Short mmCIF file of C-alpha atoms in Angstrom, two decimals:
data_model
loop_
_atom_site.label_atom_id
_atom_site.label_comp_id
_atom_site.label_asym_id
_atom_site.label_seq_id
_atom_site.Cartn_x
_atom_site.Cartn_y
_atom_site.Cartn_z
CA MET A 747 -0.18 0.04 -0.06
CA SER A 748 1.77 3.11 -0.29
CA GLU A 749 2.20 6.09 1.74
CA PRO A 750 -0.52 8.64 1.71
CA THR A 751 0.20 12.38 -0.25
CA ILE A 752 0.36 14.47 2.64
CA VAL A 753 -1.25 18.65 1.51
CA PHE A 754 1.13 21.36 4.08
CA LEU A 755 -1.96 24.21 5.49
CA HIS A 756 -0.18 26.98 6.97
CA GLY A 757 -1.37 30.08 9.22
CA THR A 758 -2.46 33.41 8.96
CA ASN A 759 -0.36 36.38 7.92
CA ALA A 760 2.44 34.05 6.64
CA SER A 761 3.06 31.35 3.75
CA PRO A 762 4.33 28.10 2.87
CA TRP A 763 7.86 28.68 4.86
CA THR A 764 5.67 28.54 7.83
CA MET A 765 5.53 24.38 6.87
CA GLU A 766 8.88 23.79 5.84
CA PRO A 767 10.41 21.77 8.38
CA PHE A 768 7.65 19.37 8.19
CA ARG A 769 7.70 19.19 5.05
CA ARG A 770 11.27 17.98 4.43
CA PHE A 771 11.02 15.49 7.58
CA PHE A 772 8.20 13.91 5.13
CA GLU A 773 9.50 14.72 2.48
CA GLU A 774 12.96 12.76 3.72
CA LYS A 775 10.72 10.17 4.69
CA GLY A 776 10.15 9.25 0.63
CA TYR A 777 6.25 11.16 1.06
CA THR A 778 4.71 13.67 -2.07
CA CYS A 779 3.83 17.19 -0.66
CA HIS A 780 3.02 19.59 -1.48
CA SER A 781 2.33 24.00 0.34
CA PRO A 782 -0.18 25.87 -1.79
CA THR A 783 -0.86 28.65 -0.64
CA TYR A 784 -3.89 30.97 -0.21
CA ARG A 785 -5.22 33.57 -2.86
CA HIS A 786 -2.44 36.45 -2.78
CA HIS A 787 0.12 35.69 0.22
CA ASP A 788 2.26 35.17 -2.40
CA LEU A 789 2.54 39.08 -2.46
CA PRO A 790 4.95 40.88 -0.63
CA ASP A 791 3.43 43.57 1.69
CA GLY A 792 2.30 46.27 -0.10
CA GLU A 793 -0.72 48.18 -1.64
CA GLU A 794 -1.24 45.45 -4.06
CA ARG A 795 -1.30 43.63 -1.87
CA THR A 796 -3.11 44.54 0.58
CA GLU A 797 -6.29 46.17 -1.58
CA ALA A 798 -5.68 41.72 -3.11
CA LEU A 799 -7.14 40.84 0.60
CA ARG A 800 -9.08 43.10 1.59
CA GLY A 801 -12.76 41.65 2.85
CA ALA A 802 -10.94 37.86 2.08
CA SER A 803 -12.70 36.34 3.64
CA ILE A 804 -11.78 32.43 5.23
CA ALA A 805 -14.32 30.55 3.17
CA ASP A 806 -11.97 32.16 0.34
CA TYR A 807 -9.37 29.56 1.17
CA VAL A 808 -11.17 26.74 1.70
CA ALA A 809 -12.37 27.26 -1.95
CA ASP A 810 -8.72 27.60 -3.11
CA ILE A 811 -7.49 24.30 -0.86
CA ALA A 812 -10.72 22.56 -1.99
CA GLY A 813 -9.68 23.32 -5.85
CA PHE A 814 -6.49 22.67 -5.83
CA LEU A 815 -7.05 18.85 -3.17
CA ALA A 816 -9.32 18.31 -6.97
CA THR A 817 -6.36 18.13 -9.08
CA LEU A 818 -4.56 14.72 -6.62
CA ASP A 819 -5.34 11.76 -7.48
CA THR A 820 -6.47 10.65 -4.02
CA ARG A 821 -7.66 12.56 -0.54
CA PRO A 822 -4.32 13.63 1.29
CA VAL A 823 -3.51 13.64 4.57
CA VAL A 824 -3.68 17.55 5.55
CA ILE A 825 -1.71 19.08 8.55
CA GLY A 826 -2.70 22.89 9.02
CA HIS A 827 -0.99 24.95 11.17
CA SER A 828 -2.89 27.49 13.64
CA LEU A 829 -5.72 29.17 9.83
CA GLY A 830 -4.46 25.34 8.79
CA GLY A 831 -5.43 23.51 10.84
CA LEU A 832 -9.15 25.59 11.18
CA ILE A 833 -8.93 24.56 7.60
CA ALA A 834 -8.48 21.23 7.45
CA GLN A 835 -11.26 20.51 9.93
CA LEU A 836 -13.69 22.53 7.18
CA LEU A 837 -12.14 19.62 4.56
CA ALA A 838 -12.86 17.12 7.20
CA ALA A 839 -16.33 18.84 7.24
CA ARG A 840 -16.77 18.51 2.81
CA GLY A 841 -15.11 14.55 3.59
CA LEU A 842 -12.43 15.81 1.43
CA ILE A 843 -9.43 15.14 3.47
CA ALA A 844 -8.36 10.85 4.85
CA ALA A 845 -7.22 12.91 8.15
CA GLY A 846 -6.03 15.70 9.65
CA VAL A 847 -3.13 16.54 11.96
CA LEU A 848 -4.00 20.24 13.49
CA ILE A 849 -1.33 22.04 15.53
CA ASN A 850 -2.16 24.37 17.43
CA SER A 851 -5.37 25.04 15.48
CA SER A 852 -7.38 28.89 15.16
CA ILE A 853 -10.72 28.19 16.87
CA ILE A 854 -14.44 26.58 15.13
CA SER A 855 -17.63 27.90 15.51
CA GLY A 856 -18.69 27.16 19.35
CA THR A 857 -15.01 27.35 20.71
CA VAL A 858 -14.99 29.89 23.51
CA PRO A 859 -11.90 31.40 25.68
CA THR A 860 -10.19 29.49 28.09
CA THR A 861 -7.52 31.79 29.83
CA GLU A 862 -8.17 35.34 31.10
CA MET A 863 -5.13 35.84 28.07
CA GLU A 864 -7.83 35.16 25.43
CA ARG A 865 -9.69 37.37 26.76
CA ALA A 866 -7.72 40.36 27.17
CA LEU A 867 -6.44 39.04 23.29
CA GLY A 868 -10.26 38.94 21.99
CA LYS A 869 -10.54 42.60 23.77
CA MET A 870 -7.21 44.16 22.07
CA PHE A 871 -9.13 44.14 18.78
CA MET A 872 -12.56 45.30 20.63
CA GLY A 873 -10.66 48.09 21.11
CA ALA A 874 -9.00 47.92 17.88
CA GLY A 875 -11.77 49.92 15.23
CA PRO A 876 -13.25 48.44 12.71
CA PHE A 877 -10.02 46.44 11.29
CA TRP A 878 -12.63 44.22 9.47
CA ASN A 879 -12.11 46.76 6.68
CA GLU A 880 -8.79 46.44 7.48
CA VAL A 881 -5.67 44.37 6.58
CA PRO A 882 -3.34 44.27 9.51
CA GLY A 883 0.03 42.82 10.34
CA GLN A 884 2.09 41.44 12.35
CA ASP A 885 2.66 42.90 16.12
CA PHE A 886 6.00 41.90 17.78
CA ASP A 887 5.58 41.77 21.22
CA LEU A 888 2.36 41.13 20.94
CA LEU A 889 3.88 37.80 18.98
CA ALA A 890 6.81 37.41 21.06
CA THR A 891 3.68 37.27 24.44
CA TYR A 892 1.28 35.11 22.24
CA GLY A 893 2.70 32.88 20.07
CA LEU A 894 6.43 33.00 19.88
CA ASN A 895 7.26 32.96 24.12
CA THR A 896 9.32 30.20 24.30
CA MET A 897 11.25 30.87 20.89
CA PRO A 898 15.46 32.43 21.97
CA VAL A 899 14.20 36.13 21.05
CA GLY A 900 16.93 36.46 18.03
CA GLN A 901 14.33 33.76 16.53
CA GLN A 902 11.69 35.62 17.32
CA HIS A 903 12.33 38.21 15.50
CA GLU A 904 12.86 36.69 12.47
CA ILE A 905 9.88 34.96 12.03
CA CYS A 906 7.92 38.27 13.04
CA ASP A 907 10.17 39.81 10.11
CA ARG A 908 8.19 36.84 7.05
CA LEU A 909 5.88 37.27 8.53
CA SER A 910 3.41 39.84 6.17
CA THR A 911 -0.50 41.03 6.63
CA GLU A 912 -3.87 39.40 6.26
CA SER A 913 -7.11 40.26 5.52
CA GLY A 914 -9.21 41.40 8.73
CA GLN A 915 -11.58 39.88 7.55
CA VAL A 916 -10.50 36.83 8.07
CA LEU A 917 -9.42 37.49 12.20
CA PHE A 918 -12.98 38.62 12.75
CA GLU A 919 -13.94 35.33 11.61
CA LEU A 920 -11.49 33.73 13.50
CA PHE A 921 -11.76 35.72 16.91
CA PHE A 922 -15.29 37.67 16.19
CA TRP A 923 -17.35 34.19 15.07
CA MET A 924 -20.48 34.59 16.94
CA TYR A 925 -20.69 38.14 15.09
CA ASP A 926 -20.55 36.28 12.00
CA VAL A 927 -23.33 36.34 10.17
CA ASN A 928 -22.55 33.80 7.22
CA GLN A 929 -20.87 30.64 10.59
CA THR A 930 -17.39 31.31 8.85
CA THR A 931 -16.03 28.86 10.40
CA TRP A 932 -19.01 26.40 10.96
CA ILE A 933 -18.88 22.86 11.13
CA ASP A 934 -21.40 20.26 11.22
CA PHE A 935 -19.79 17.05 13.64
CA ASN A 936 -22.31 14.37 12.05
CA ARG A 937 -20.39 14.58 8.47
CA VAL A 938 -16.97 14.03 9.95
CA ASN A 939 -15.69 11.14 10.07
CA THR A 940 -12.56 11.67 9.47
CA PRO A 941 -9.78 10.60 12.18
CA LEU A 942 -8.44 13.63 13.50
CA LEU A 943 -5.01 14.39 15.82
CA PHE A 944 -5.01 17.87 18.47
CA LEU A 945 -1.20 18.70 18.67
CA SER A 946 -1.12 21.31 21.42
CA GLY A 947 1.16 22.97 22.89
CA SER A 948 1.09 23.67 26.80
CA GLU A 949 2.23 27.45 26.52
CA ASP A 950 0.67 28.32 23.12
CA LYS A 951 -1.28 31.49 25.01
CA VAL A 952 -3.61 31.62 21.76
CA VAL A 953 -5.26 28.99 21.38
CA PRO A 954 -3.99 27.03 25.00
CA PRO A 955 -4.40 23.24 25.47
CA SER A 956 -7.30 24.25 27.70
CA THR A 957 -9.30 25.35 24.78
CA ALA A 958 -7.98 23.05 22.18
CA LYS A 959 -9.28 19.81 23.41
CA THR A 960 -13.15 21.72 24.36
CA MET A 961 -12.73 21.82 20.08
CA ALA A 962 -11.05 18.35 19.65
CA ASP A 963 -13.33 16.60 22.48
CA ARG A 964 -16.57 18.07 20.34
CA TYR A 965 -15.71 14.97 17.45
CA GLY A 966 -15.94 12.55 19.76
CA PRO A 967 -14.44 9.34 18.75
CA PHE A 968 -12.27 10.29 15.35
CA ALA A 969 -10.41 12.93 17.22
CA THR A 970 -7.88 12.63 19.36
CA PHE A 971 -4.95 15.18 21.09
CA ILE A 972 -2.10 15.57 22.85
CA GLU A 973 -0.69 18.03 25.07
CA VAL A 974 3.20 18.82 23.63
CA PRO A 975 5.27 20.21 26.85
CA GLY A 976 6.59 23.04 26.73
CA ARG A 977 6.19 24.18 23.22
CA CYS A 978 4.22 27.42 21.13
CA HIS A 979 1.80 27.89 18.93
CA TYR A 980 4.54 28.49 16.10
CA MET A 981 5.98 24.82 17.37
CA GLN A 982 7.05 23.08 13.44
CA LEU A 983 9.60 26.01 13.94
CA GLU A 984 10.88 25.36 17.92
CA ASP A 985 14.68 23.45 17.20
CA GLY A 986 13.84 19.76 17.80
CA HIS A 987 10.12 19.61 15.69
CA GLU A 988 11.74 16.59 13.90
CA THR A 989 10.29 14.86 17.45
CA LEU A 990 6.88 16.60 16.45
CA ALA A 991 6.83 15.13 13.22
CA GLN A 992 7.32 11.72 13.72
CA ARG A 993 4.70 11.78 16.02
CA CYS A 994 2.77 12.84 13.77
CA LEU A 995 4.09 10.21 11.07
CA ASP A 996 2.41 7.43 14.49
CA TRP A 997 0.28 8.56 14.38
CA ILE A 998 -0.72 8.70 10.35
CA ARG A 999 0.35 4.98 9.97
CA SER A 1000 -1.96 4.61 12.82
CA VAL A 1001 -4.95 5.31 11.13
#
């Protein structure tokens, strides 16, 4: 039996480079790998990117990836980070993937914060005006506190400098799903029979384990939840990521 194709999905403000360490690992193991990106995320920061991303929705990104998956000969295993993990869940609900590995997945509709730091992040967005009409970039101090908090300062700067802008509408759909009239991130759990592995870094402040587990629990027997000690939101870029990748590989081979 041939090994499944692997498709890597990145998070917000990013592009395929954030999944490159995992892609190299799986390619070295003989897997066929793909790293598609969402619309306009290949554009450099600037006016063209800003205007292209303004108003873009998670639904647009899901359509982009669903279109890419339609070009493959078989249903792949998707390994998604953050927003990529959320998109993997939406694809699973459509029956488009064979399995999903979700690295610190963003929350889906119905998932509520369980920590004060999550609530503080939401309040920060509330004070930012109509950010859903904008295309925000990354703030280093915020990113270092919430997403890169277990990394050396030098690596924090390197990652932040490579991240880019993102559609404010996408961020609105992530953080304020309860006000999203389109319910973009809503999932019909009765339609999901795809095995999903939720990997949650113990030090992730964006989607901490206590919140991630409430999301995983909604899938019942189709979800496996693992808390990874000492790891942050971007744990696929941390030193020792090979151990995490091997854990993913072992799970993929078991399902």
